[in-house]
């Protein structure tokens, strides 16, 4: 057993966007906070394209999640400004809107179905002719069949945001320990801290689990419905002036997105694969992404391919996060954000910090406690 250090109010396991946002907000409420991560921001936060796109990603049956996403989007401008002020660096928030385009007739049918759903929910989205679509983004191929303009869906530079949040959290008194959490410490049925590789113990009043796709695998943590959903992503350079904002495209039934960032950068993403913790960047994955991106924006051919990367979204059965109580006293969840980690960073920081400080989960986050799965599981087992 290693030497114990002073007990902090909160230990956050995981220094990605979600963990840092929770830590920062908790420290602002006067709690003493330690974040533990051997390489903060090297997980999904590093791969994320940074789309803030609840309207273009709206999916049937996910209205609670949509409400949470829209709330977080609404908080983004103030959040970004606050991170920039506290962290002393820009975070690359782009508020120029998002265009969704279709390539063939079936793609357009899917796009029209999405538009119908958006209108049903009262979300702002404008259907565009091919000419109008290309007027918005002249680099699009003339073969594009039409589009949807969603002026309220934005993007942020995920890596810049992470660097800003790290600086902001440290400036607010958060201690960031570069170490690997080996296990959750549980004493008399309560989470009482974490144990690091090498045996050092970090006792804490509460532990926040923000390990993304790895959240379910930490020894001591009760079984959690979180699985890794692999995404391969590409970074290119030389794209200055190529696109004004994010372009999401349906190319013969396949989805691809192109997100400009940091002057001349362009992110192309992403595959969605259930392959466990496989970090391989495959020839097929890169081929499909580049092929579809070039179909939509032929100028991509000229760009420099500077980075390929695979990471894991923390997926859940209903694509929504796990926030608040874990069922194990002392262990608080901030995980399972699946495709929406960057978008949900501000609201997750707010609601989980409130839970840490008061024990309450704000009404907005009530649908996202883990017991929704326990209830569903019980129902399944008791129904004939
Ligand atoms: N939100 C984009 C993705 O997960 O690929």
mmCIF file of C-alpha atoms and ligand atoms in Angstrom:
data_model
loop_
_atom_site.group_PDB
_atom_site.id
_atom_site.type_symbol
_atom_site.label_atom_id
_atom_site.label_comp_id
_atom_site.label_asym_id
_atom_site.label_seq_id
_atom_site.Cartn_x
_atom_site.Cartn_y
_atom_site.Cartn_z
ATOM 1 C CA UNK A 1 0.000 0.000 0.000
ATOM 2 C CA UNK A 2 1.406 3.445 -0.932
ATOM 3 C CA UNK A 3 1.463 6.648 1.080
ATOM 4 C CA UNK A 4 -1.808 8.549 1.292
ATOM 5 C CA UNK A 5 -1.995 12.250 0.416
ATOM 6 C CA UNK A 6 -4.374 14.811 1.888
ATOM 7 C CA UNK A 7 -8.008 14.119 1.136
ATOM 8 C CA UNK A 8 -9.581 16.384 -1.492
ATOM 9 C CA UNK A 9 -13.287 17.073 -1.877
ATOM 10 C CA UNK A 10 -13.368 15.653 -5.414
ATOM 11 C CA UNK A 11 -11.134 13.433 -7.515
ATOM 12 C CA UNK A 12 -11.992 13.442 -11.217
ATOM 13 C CA UNK A 13 -10.772 10.337 -13.030
ATOM 14 C CA UNK A 14 -10.203 11.510 -16.606
ATOM 15 C CA UNK A 15 -8.787 14.790 -17.914
ATOM 16 C CA UNK A 16 -10.581 15.017 -21.257
ATOM 17 C CA UNK A 17 -12.999 17.822 -22.075
ATOM 18 C CA UNK A 18 -15.720 16.389 -19.838
ATOM 19 C CA UNK A 19 -13.483 15.750 -16.823
ATOM 20 C CA UNK A 20 -11.869 19.190 -17.030
ATOM 21 C CA UNK A 21 -15.174 20.983 -17.444
ATOM 22 C CA UNK A 22 -16.578 19.257 -14.341
ATOM 23 C CA UNK A 23 -13.360 19.921 -12.394
ATOM 24 C CA UNK A 24 -13.282 23.591 -13.364
ATOM 25 C CA UNK A 25 -16.924 24.214 -12.487
ATOM 26 C CA UNK A 26 -16.576 22.294 -9.200
ATOM 27 C CA UNK A 27 -13.504 24.352 -8.252
ATOM 28 C CA UNK A 28 -15.438 27.527 -9.041
ATOM 29 C CA UNK A 29 -17.977 26.379 -6.436
ATOM 30 C CA UNK A 30 -15.249 26.254 -3.815
ATOM 31 C CA UNK A 31 -14.542 22.510 -3.844
ATOM 32 C CA UNK A 32 -10.955 21.246 -3.780
ATOM 33 C CA UNK A 33 -10.459 19.176 -6.947
ATOM 34 C CA UNK A 34 -7.780 16.850 -8.315
ATOM 35 C CA UNK A 35 -7.925 15.537 -11.887
ATOM 36 C CA UNK A 36 -6.025 12.332 -12.625
ATOM 37 C CA UNK A 37 -5.037 11.414 -16.168
ATOM 38 C CA UNK A 38 -1.744 10.069 -17.475
ATOM 39 C CA UNK A 39 -2.160 12.049 -20.692
ATOM 40 C CA UNK A 40 -4.957 14.617 -20.451
ATOM 41 C CA UNK A 41 -6.828 15.086 -23.726
ATOM 42 C CA UNK A 42 -5.260 12.118 -25.501
ATOM 43 C CA UNK A 43 -8.536 10.196 -25.766
ATOM 44 C CA UNK A 44 -11.705 11.084 -27.667
ATOM 45 C CA UNK A 45 -11.048 14.802 -27.041
ATOM 46 C CA UNK A 46 -8.043 14.556 -29.329
ATOM 47 C CA UNK A 47 -9.990 13.034 -32.196
ATOM 48 C CA UNK A 48 -13.211 15.041 -31.918
ATOM 49 C CA UNK A 49 -14.071 17.224 -34.896
ATOM 50 C CA UNK A 50 -15.709 19.758 -32.592
ATOM 51 C CA UNK A 51 -19.119 19.957 -34.248
ATOM 52 C CA UNK A 52 -21.779 21.679 -32.163
ATOM 53 C CA UNK A 53 -24.603 20.331 -34.252
ATOM 54 C CA UNK A 54 -27.714 19.227 -32.351
ATOM 55 C CA UNK A 55 -30.094 20.204 -35.154
ATOM 56 C CA UNK A 56 -28.252 18.502 -38.011
ATOM 57 C CA UNK A 57 -27.708 15.434 -35.781
ATOM 58 C CA UNK A 58 -31.315 15.315 -34.499
ATOM 59 C CA UNK A 59 -32.491 11.696 -34.363
ATOM 60 C CA UNK A 60 -35.964 10.205 -33.910
ATOM 61 C CA UNK A 61 -36.930 9.422 -30.351
ATOM 62 C CA UNK A 62 -34.082 11.368 -28.743
ATOM 63 C CA UNK A 63 -35.950 14.497 -27.661
ATOM 64 C CA UNK A 64 -34.572 14.593 -24.083
ATOM 65 C CA UNK A 65 -31.064 14.357 -25.503
ATOM 66 C CA UNK A 66 -31.858 17.050 -28.055
ATOM 67 C CA UNK A 67 -33.062 19.365 -25.261
ATOM 68 C CA UNK A 68 -29.822 18.807 -23.343
ATOM 69 C CA UNK A 69 -27.763 19.388 -26.506
ATOM 70 C CA UNK A 70 -29.655 22.589 -27.398
ATOM 71 C CA UNK A 71 -29.169 23.910 -23.862
ATOM 72 C CA UNK A 72 -25.452 23.206 -24.066
ATOM 73 C CA UNK A 73 -25.214 24.872 -27.480
ATOM 74 C CA UNK A 74 -26.966 27.930 -26.086
ATOM 75 C CA UNK A 75 -24.376 28.119 -23.292
ATOM 76 C CA UNK A 76 -21.422 27.786 -25.696
ATOM 77 C CA UNK A 77 -20.693 31.447 -26.512
ATOM 78 C CA UNK A 78 -20.465 32.429 -22.837
ATOM 79 C CA UNK A 79 -18.631 29.224 -21.955
ATOM 80 C CA UNK A 80 -16.067 29.739 -24.732
ATOM 81 C CA UNK A 81 -15.542 33.374 -23.737
ATOM 82 C CA UNK A 82 -15.089 32.372 -20.086
ATOM 83 C CA UNK A 83 -12.591 29.624 -20.971
ATOM 84 C CA UNK A 84 -10.681 32.057 -23.191
ATOM 85 C CA UNK A 85 -10.544 34.662 -20.433
ATOM 86 C CA UNK A 86 -9.494 32.191 -17.726
ATOM 87 C CA UNK A 87 -7.233 30.052 -19.931
ATOM 88 C CA UNK A 88 -5.645 32.965 -21.795
ATOM 89 C CA UNK A 89 -5.968 31.401 -25.263
ATOM 90 C CA UNK A 90 -8.509 31.206 -28.109
ATOM 91 C CA UNK A 91 -10.725 28.116 -28.374
ATOM 92 C CA UNK A 92 -11.742 28.526 -32.026
ATOM 93 C CA UNK A 93 -15.527 28.843 -31.741
ATOM 94 C CA UNK A 94 -16.984 29.277 -35.274
ATOM 95 C CA UNK A 95 -20.560 30.510 -35.489
ATOM 96 C CA UNK A 96 -21.108 30.408 -39.233
ATOM 97 C CA UNK A 97 -23.640 27.564 -39.376
ATOM 98 C CA UNK A 98 -23.685 24.101 -40.906
ATOM 99 C CA UNK A 99 -24.780 22.837 -44.299
ATOM 100 C CA UNK A 100 -26.078 19.315 -44.905
ATOM 101 C CA UNK A 101 -25.941 18.199 -48.539
ATOM 102 C CA UNK A 102 -27.180 15.183 -50.478
ATOM 103 C CA UNK A 103 -25.541 13.484 -53.416
ATOM 104 C CA UNK A 104 -28.184 11.250 -55.009
ATOM 105 C CA UNK A 105 -31.979 10.840 -54.896
ATOM 106 C CA UNK A 106 -31.940 8.506 -51.907
ATOM 107 C CA UNK A 107 -29.665 10.911 -50.043
ATOM 108 C CA UNK A 108 -32.134 13.708 -50.754
ATOM 109 C CA UNK A 109 -35.011 11.583 -49.438
ATOM 110 C CA UNK A 110 -33.086 11.064 -46.187
ATOM 111 C CA UNK A 111 -32.305 14.761 -46.038
ATOM 112 C CA UNK A 112 -35.987 15.648 -46.567
ATOM 113 C CA UNK A 113 -36.994 13.229 -43.812
ATOM 114 C CA UNK A 114 -34.502 14.947 -41.490
ATOM 115 C CA UNK A 115 -35.911 18.334 -42.495
ATOM 116 C CA UNK A 116 -39.473 17.114 -41.803
ATOM 117 C CA UNK A 117 -38.427 15.972 -38.327
ATOM 118 C CA UNK A 118 -36.637 19.245 -37.647
ATOM 119 C CA UNK A 119 -39.774 21.193 -38.621
ATOM 120 C CA UNK A 120 -41.969 18.953 -36.473
ATOM 121 C CA UNK A 121 -39.779 19.908 -33.508
ATOM 122 C CA UNK A 122 -39.760 23.605 -34.439
ATOM 123 C CA UNK A 123 -36.024 23.630 -35.182
ATOM 124 C CA UNK A 124 -34.656 26.237 -37.586
ATOM 125 C CA UNK A 125 -33.438 24.671 -40.853
ATOM 126 C CA UNK A 126 -33.820 25.928 -44.412
ATOM 127 C CA UNK A 127 -34.169 23.624 -47.437
ATOM 128 C CA UNK A 128 -31.936 24.803 -50.318
ATOM 129 C CA UNK A 129 -31.882 24.124 -54.061
ATOM 130 C CA UNK A 130 -28.590 22.905 -55.577
ATOM 131 C CA UNK A 131 -27.840 26.459 -56.742
ATOM 132 C CA UNK A 132 -28.554 27.946 -53.300
ATOM 133 C CA UNK A 133 -26.462 25.227 -51.685
ATOM 134 C CA UNK A 134 -23.458 26.046 -53.859
ATOM 135 C CA UNK A 135 -23.917 29.746 -53.363
ATOM 136 C CA UNK A 136 -23.320 29.122 -49.662
ATOM 137 C CA UNK A 137 -20.294 26.883 -50.234
ATOM 138 C CA UNK A 138 -18.884 27.417 -53.755
ATOM 139 C CA UNK A 139 -16.333 24.587 -53.337
ATOM 140 C CA UNK A 140 -19.120 21.996 -53.394
ATOM 141 C CA UNK A 141 -19.364 19.850 -56.478
ATOM 142 C CA UNK A 142 -22.058 20.874 -59.004
ATOM 143 C CA UNK A 143 -23.360 17.301 -58.610
ATOM 144 C CA UNK A 144 -24.790 18.091 -55.173
ATOM 145 C CA UNK A 145 -28.595 17.620 -55.372
ATOM 146 C CA UNK A 146 -29.592 20.074 -52.655
ATOM 147 C CA UNK A 147 -29.028 21.011 -49.064
ATOM 148 C CA UNK A 148 -30.251 22.056 -45.665
ATOM 149 C CA UNK A 149 -28.855 25.168 -44.027
ATOM 150 C CA UNK A 150 -28.783 25.147 -40.242
ATOM 151 C CA UNK A 151 -27.432 28.522 -39.233
ATOM 152 C CA UNK A 152 -27.500 27.671 -35.518
ATOM 153 C CA UNK A 153 -25.200 24.603 -35.666
ATOM 154 C CA UNK A 154 -21.587 25.615 -35.063
ATOM 155 C CA UNK A 155 -18.150 24.181 -34.310
ATOM 156 C CA UNK A 156 -15.260 24.644 -31.936
ATOM 157 C CA UNK A 157 -11.620 23.581 -32.147
ATOM 158 C CA UNK A 158 -11.668 20.637 -29.738
ATOM 159 C CA UNK A 159 -7.920 20.584 -29.078
ATOM 160 C CA UNK A 160 -7.769 24.334 -28.508
ATOM 161 C CA UNK A 161 -10.754 24.067 -26.177
ATOM 162 C CA UNK A 162 -9.025 21.308 -24.235
ATOM 163 C CA UNK A 163 -5.841 23.365 -23.839
ATOM 164 C CA UNK A 164 -7.910 26.354 -22.728
ATOM 165 C CA UNK A 165 -9.922 24.314 -20.222
ATOM 166 C CA UNK A 166 -6.765 22.777 -18.781
ATOM 167 C CA UNK A 167 -5.263 26.227 -18.255
ATOM 168 C CA UNK A 168 -8.560 27.592 -16.880
ATOM 169 C CA UNK A 169 -8.935 24.686 -14.446
ATOM 170 C CA UNK A 170 -5.359 24.991 -13.185
ATOM 171 C CA UNK A 171 -5.749 28.762 -12.811
ATOM 172 C CA UNK A 172 -8.812 28.085 -10.645
ATOM 173 C CA UNK A 173 -6.855 25.803 -8.320
ATOM 174 C CA UNK A 174 -7.527 22.379 -9.845
ATOM 175 C CA UNK A 175 -4.573 20.038 -9.395
ATOM 176 C CA UNK A 176 -3.882 17.933 -12.477
ATOM 177 C CA UNK A 177 -1.924 14.754 -11.758
ATOM 178 C CA UNK A 178 -0.300 13.024 -14.740
ATOM 179 C CA UNK A 179 -0.895 9.456 -13.578
ATOM 180 C CA UNK A 180 -3.040 6.439 -14.423
ATOM 181 C CA UNK A 181 -5.945 5.527 -12.183
ATOM 182 C CA UNK A 182 -5.581 1.841 -11.373
ATOM 183 C CA UNK A 183 -8.782 1.319 -9.381
ATOM 184 C CA UNK A 184 -11.625 2.917 -7.534
ATOM 185 C CA UNK A 185 -11.247 2.660 -3.786
ATOM 186 C CA UNK A 186 -14.423 1.398 -2.130
ATOM 187 C CA UNK A 187 -14.762 1.289 1.654
ATOM 188 C CA UNK A 188 -17.876 -0.005 3.426
ATOM 189 C CA UNK A 189 -19.987 0.337 0.280
ATOM 190 C CA UNK A 190 -18.834 3.843 -0.559
ATOM 191 C CA UNK A 191 -16.334 5.228 -3.090
ATOM 192 C CA UNK A 192 -13.635 6.853 -0.998
ATOM 193 C CA UNK A 193 -10.991 7.749 -3.563
ATOM 194 C CA UNK A 194 -8.801 6.215 -6.235
ATOM 195 C CA UNK A 195 -5.574 4.228 -6.298
ATOM 196 C CA UNK A 196 -2.960 5.175 -8.878
ATOM 197 C CA UNK A 197 -0.528 2.952 -10.730
ATOM 198 C CA UNK A 198 2.289 2.303 -8.268
ATOM 199 C CA UNK A 199 -0.154 2.126 -5.346
ATOM 200 C CA UNK A 200 -0.475 5.778 -4.342
ATOM 201 C CA UNK A 201 -3.876 6.463 -2.808
ATOM 202 C CA UNK A 202 -5.896 9.603 -3.388
ATOM 203 C CA UNK A 203 -8.700 9.787 -0.831
ATOM 204 C CA UNK A 204 -11.644 11.991 -1.783
ATOM 205 C CA UNK A 205 -15.098 12.942 -0.566
ATOM 206 C CA UNK A 206 -16.479 12.161 -4.034
ATOM 207 C CA UNK A 207 -15.040 10.573 -7.168
ATOM 208 C CA UNK A 208 -16.175 11.617 -10.657
ATOM 209 C CA UNK A 209 -15.874 8.984 -13.351
ATOM 210 C CA UNK A 210 -15.018 10.792 -16.605
ATOM 211 C CA UNK A 211 -12.943 8.158 -18.365
ATOM 212 C CA UNK A 212 -14.965 8.207 -21.578
ATOM 213 C CA UNK A 213 -15.088 4.810 -23.279
ATOM 214 C CA UNK A 214 -12.866 3.371 -20.517
ATOM 215 C CA UNK A 215 -15.342 4.270 -17.774
ATOM 216 C CA UNK A 216 -16.857 0.793 -17.517
ATOM 217 C CA UNK A 217 -13.511 -0.955 -17.199
ATOM 218 C CA UNK A 218 -12.105 0.581 -14.039
ATOM 219 C CA UNK A 219 -11.773 -2.026 -11.246
ATOM 220 C CA UNK A 220 -14.124 -1.215 -8.382
ATOM 221 C CA UNK A 221 -16.689 0.578 -10.595
ATOM 222 C CA UNK A 222 -20.095 -1.145 -10.723
ATOM 223 C CA UNK A 223 -21.070 -2.514 -14.173
ATOM 224 C CA UNK A 224 -21.831 0.393 -16.519
ATOM 225 C CA UNK A 225 -23.560 0.330 -19.915
ATOM 226 C CA UNK A 226 -20.711 2.123 -21.738
ATOM 227 C CA UNK A 227 -18.982 0.641 -24.777
ATOM 228 C CA UNK A 228 -16.259 1.937 -27.129
ATOM 229 C CA UNK A 229 -17.507 3.067 -30.549
ATOM 230 C CA UNK A 230 -14.510 3.523 -32.798
ATOM 231 C CA UNK A 231 -14.187 6.589 -35.004
ATOM 232 C CA UNK A 232 -11.417 7.165 -37.520
ATOM 233 C CA UNK A 233 -10.725 10.755 -38.436
ATOM 234 C CA UNK A 234 -8.402 12.661 -40.788
ATOM 235 C CA UNK A 235 -6.712 16.036 -40.434
ATOM 236 C CA UNK A 236 -5.647 17.972 -43.499
ATOM 237 C CA UNK A 237 -3.852 21.271 -44.043
ATOM 238 C CA UNK A 238 -3.942 23.892 -46.798
ATOM 239 C CA UNK A 239 -7.724 24.331 -46.679
ATOM 240 C CA UNK A 240 -7.815 28.086 -46.065
ATOM 241 C CA UNK A 241 -10.886 29.545 -47.793
ATOM 242 C CA UNK A 242 -12.094 26.148 -49.002
ATOM 243 C CA UNK A 243 -15.159 26.028 -46.742
ATOM 244 C CA UNK A 244 -16.904 28.707 -44.739
ATOM 245 C CA UNK A 245 -18.405 26.346 -42.165
ATOM 246 C CA UNK A 246 -19.088 22.684 -41.478
ATOM 247 C CA UNK A 247 -20.396 20.597 -44.371
ATOM 248 C CA UNK A 248 -22.104 17.326 -43.553
ATOM 249 C CA UNK A 249 -22.858 15.146 -46.531
ATOM 250 C CA UNK A 250 -24.769 12.058 -47.462
ATOM 251 C CA UNK A 251 -22.919 10.354 -50.270
ATOM 252 C CA UNK A 252 -24.922 7.416 -51.617
ATOM 253 C CA UNK A 253 -26.131 6.595 -48.143
ATOM 254 C CA UNK A 254 -22.810 7.128 -46.352
ATOM 255 C CA UNK A 255 -22.256 9.995 -43.942
ATOM 256 C CA UNK A 256 -19.167 12.202 -44.011
ATOM 257 C CA UNK A 257 -18.425 15.577 -42.470
ATOM 258 C CA UNK A 258 -15.862 18.264 -43.245
ATOM 259 C CA UNK A 259 -15.066 20.730 -40.478
ATOM 260 C CA UNK A 260 -12.717 23.678 -41.085
ATOM 261 C CA UNK A 261 -10.591 24.792 -38.133
ATOM 262 C CA UNK A 262 -7.594 26.920 -37.161
ATOM 263 C CA UNK A 263 -7.037 28.922 -40.333
ATOM 264 C CA UNK A 264 -6.139 26.302 -42.907
ATOM 265 C CA UNK A 265 -7.053 23.030 -41.161
ATOM 266 C CA UNK A 266 -9.802 20.643 -42.218
ATOM 267 C CA UNK A 267 -11.091 17.626 -40.294
ATOM 268 C CA UNK A 268 -12.797 14.842 -42.211
ATOM 269 C CA UNK A 269 -14.738 12.281 -40.224
ATOM 270 C CA UNK A 270 -15.685 9.850 -39.115
ATOM 271 C CA UNK A 271 -16.188 6.120 -39.233
ATOM 272 C CA UNK A 272 -18.533 4.501 -36.712
ATOM 273 C CA UNK A 273 -17.397 0.997 -35.796
ATOM 274 C CA UNK A 274 -18.213 -1.449 -33.005
ATOM 275 C CA UNK A 275 -14.784 -3.070 -32.704
ATOM 276 C CA UNK A 276 -13.892 -2.687 -29.047
ATOM 277 C CA UNK A 277 -10.689 -0.826 -28.244
ATOM 278 C CA UNK A 278 -9.153 -1.231 -31.682
ATOM 279 C CA UNK A 279 -7.038 1.840 -32.509
ATOM 280 C CA UNK A 280 -6.034 0.762 -36.011
ATOM 281 C CA UNK A 281 -6.359 3.329 -38.762
ATOM 282 C CA UNK A 282 -7.404 1.178 -41.698
ATOM 283 C CA UNK A 283 -6.866 1.649 -45.415
ATOM 284 C CA UNK A 284 -10.594 1.127 -45.937
ATOM 285 C CA UNK A 285 -11.555 3.726 -43.348
ATOM 286 C CA UNK A 286 -9.223 6.366 -44.784
ATOM 287 C CA UNK A 287 -10.296 5.476 -48.326
ATOM 288 C CA UNK A 288 -14.017 5.819 -47.611
ATOM 289 C CA UNK A 289 -13.629 9.129 -45.793
ATOM 290 C CA UNK A 290 -11.393 10.659 -48.474
ATOM 291 C CA UNK A 291 -13.463 9.246 -51.325
ATOM 292 C CA UNK A 292 -16.714 10.675 -49.979
ATOM 293 C CA UNK A 293 -15.152 14.013 -49.003
ATOM 294 C CA UNK A 294 -13.646 14.426 -52.472
ATOM 295 C CA UNK A 295 -16.961 13.523 -54.129
ATOM 296 C CA UNK A 296 -18.549 16.416 -52.263
ATOM 297 C CA UNK A 297 -15.674 18.927 -52.260
ATOM 298 C CA UNK A 298 -13.283 18.040 -55.115
ATOM 299 C CA UNK A 299 -10.706 20.591 -53.888
ATOM 300 C CA UNK A 300 -9.898 18.243 -50.999
ATOM 301 C CA UNK A 301 -7.669 16.349 -53.457
ATOM 302 C CA UNK A 302 -5.123 19.174 -53.302
ATOM 303 C CA UNK A 303 -4.782 19.256 -49.517
ATOM 304 C CA UNK A 304 -2.008 17.813 -47.402
ATOM 305 C CA UNK A 305 -3.026 14.829 -45.289
ATOM 306 C CA UNK A 306 -1.268 15.540 -41.995
ATOM 307 C CA UNK A 307 -2.802 13.158 -39.485
ATOM 308 C CA UNK A 308 -4.942 10.049 -39.218
ATOM 309 C CA UNK A 309 -6.309 8.936 -35.883
ATOM 310 C CA UNK A 310 -8.709 6.456 -34.309
ATOM 311 C CA UNK A 311 -10.319 6.879 -30.885
ATOM 312 C CA UNK A 312 -13.442 5.651 -29.118
ATOM 313 C CA UNK A 313 -16.697 7.409 -28.410
ATOM 314 C CA UNK A 314 -18.216 6.332 -25.083
ATOM 315 C CA UNK A 315 -21.412 4.764 -26.470
ATOM 316 C CA UNK A 316 -24.552 3.900 -24.512
ATOM 317 C CA UNK A 317 -27.646 1.962 -25.571
ATOM 318 C CA UNK A 318 -29.704 5.151 -26.040
ATOM 319 C CA UNK A 319 -26.816 7.358 -27.272
ATOM 320 C CA UNK A 320 -27.243 9.651 -24.264
ATOM 321 C CA UNK A 321 -24.802 10.378 -21.433
ATOM 322 C CA UNK A 322 -24.729 9.099 -17.860
ATOM 323 C CA UNK A 323 -24.815 12.025 -15.440
ATOM 324 C CA UNK A 324 -24.982 12.212 -11.661
ATOM 325 C CA UNK A 325 -25.393 9.392 -9.145
ATOM 326 C CA UNK A 326 -23.910 6.018 -10.010
ATOM 327 C CA UNK A 327 -25.837 4.031 -7.424
ATOM 328 C CA UNK A 328 -22.575 3.610 -5.472
ATOM 329 C CA UNK A 329 -22.447 6.376 -2.842
ATOM 330 C CA UNK A 330 -19.546 8.739 -3.459
ATOM 331 C CA UNK A 331 -19.194 7.838 -7.152
ATOM 332 C CA UNK A 332 -20.594 10.380 -9.623
ATOM 333 C CA UNK A 333 -20.891 9.778 -13.365
ATOM 334 C CA UNK A 334 -19.916 12.135 -16.198
ATOM 335 C CA UNK A 335 -19.553 9.751 -19.090
ATOM 336 C CA UNK A 336 -21.328 8.041 -22.010
ATOM 337 C CA UNK A 337 -21.455 11.155 -24.191
ATOM 338 C CA UNK A 338 -21.127 9.113 -27.377
ATOM 339 C CA UNK A 339 -21.210 11.501 -30.392
ATOM 340 C CA UNK A 340 -21.831 14.617 -28.307
ATOM 341 C CA UNK A 341 -18.880 15.009 -25.959
ATOM 342 C CA UNK A 342 -17.687 18.375 -27.238
ATOM 343 C CA UNK A 343 -21.202 19.753 -27.561
ATOM 344 C CA UNK A 344 -22.203 18.619 -24.060
ATOM 345 C CA UNK A 345 -19.034 19.867 -22.350
ATOM 346 C CA UNK A 346 -20.541 23.101 -20.951
ATOM 347 C CA UNK A 347 -23.800 21.631 -19.661
ATOM 348 C CA UNK A 348 -22.065 18.559 -18.215
ATOM 349 C CA UNK A 349 -19.683 20.778 -16.252
ATOM 350 C CA UNK A 350 -22.634 22.745 -14.901
ATOM 351 C CA UNK A 351 -24.928 19.889 -13.921
ATOM 352 C CA UNK A 352 -22.282 17.570 -12.490
ATOM 353 C CA UNK A 353 -20.674 20.381 -10.478
ATOM 354 C CA UNK A 354 -24.114 21.225 -9.124
ATOM 355 C CA UNK A 355 -24.616 17.596 -8.155
ATOM 356 C CA UNK A 356 -21.214 17.523 -6.444
ATOM 357 C CA UNK A 357 -21.950 20.710 -4.525
ATOM 358 C CA UNK A 358 -25.591 20.088 -3.581
ATOM 359 C CA UNK A 359 -26.338 16.397 -4.075
ATOM 360 C CA UNK A 360 -29.131 17.345 -6.498
ATOM 361 C CA UNK A 361 -29.334 16.628 -10.214
ATOM 362 C CA UNK A 362 -30.838 19.604 -12.085
ATOM 363 C CA UNK A 363 -34.179 18.818 -13.780
ATOM 364 C CA UNK A 364 -32.573 19.127 -17.221
ATOM 365 C CA UNK A 365 -30.228 16.233 -16.426
ATOM 366 C CA UNK A 366 -32.742 14.034 -14.606
ATOM 367 C CA UNK A 367 -33.406 11.807 -17.667
ATOM 368 C CA UNK A 368 -29.707 10.921 -17.827
ATOM 369 C CA UNK A 369 -29.074 9.155 -14.539
ATOM 370 C CA UNK A 370 -27.858 5.566 -14.866
ATOM 371 C CA UNK A 371 -30.958 4.153 -13.176
ATOM 372 C CA UNK A 372 -32.854 4.502 -16.480
ATOM 373 C CA UNK A 373 -30.981 1.383 -17.589
ATOM 374 C CA UNK A 374 -31.553 -0.397 -14.285
ATOM 375 C CA UNK A 375 -35.303 0.302 -14.652
ATOM 376 C CA UNK A 376 -35.317 -0.887 -18.279
ATOM 377 C CA UNK A 377 -33.403 -4.009 -17.293
ATOM 378 C CA UNK A 378 -35.876 -4.798 -14.500
ATOM 379 C CA UNK A 379 -38.833 -4.303 -16.862
ATOM 380 C CA UNK A 380 -37.274 -6.642 -19.392
ATOM 381 C CA UNK A 381 -36.743 -9.313 -16.773
ATOM 382 C CA UNK A 382 -40.267 -9.061 -15.330
ATOM 383 C CA UNK A 383 -42.238 -8.823 -18.611
ATOM 384 C CA UNK A 384 -43.700 -12.130 -19.920
HETATM 385 N N1 LIG B 1 -20.080 13.870 -33.424
HETATM 386 C C1 LIG B 1 -19.360 13.337 -34.510
HETATM 387 C C2 LIG B 1 -18.874 11.972 -34.331
HETATM 388 O O1 LIG B 1 -19.016 11.392 -33.280
HETATM 389 O O2 LIG B 1 -18.322 11.449 -35.276
#
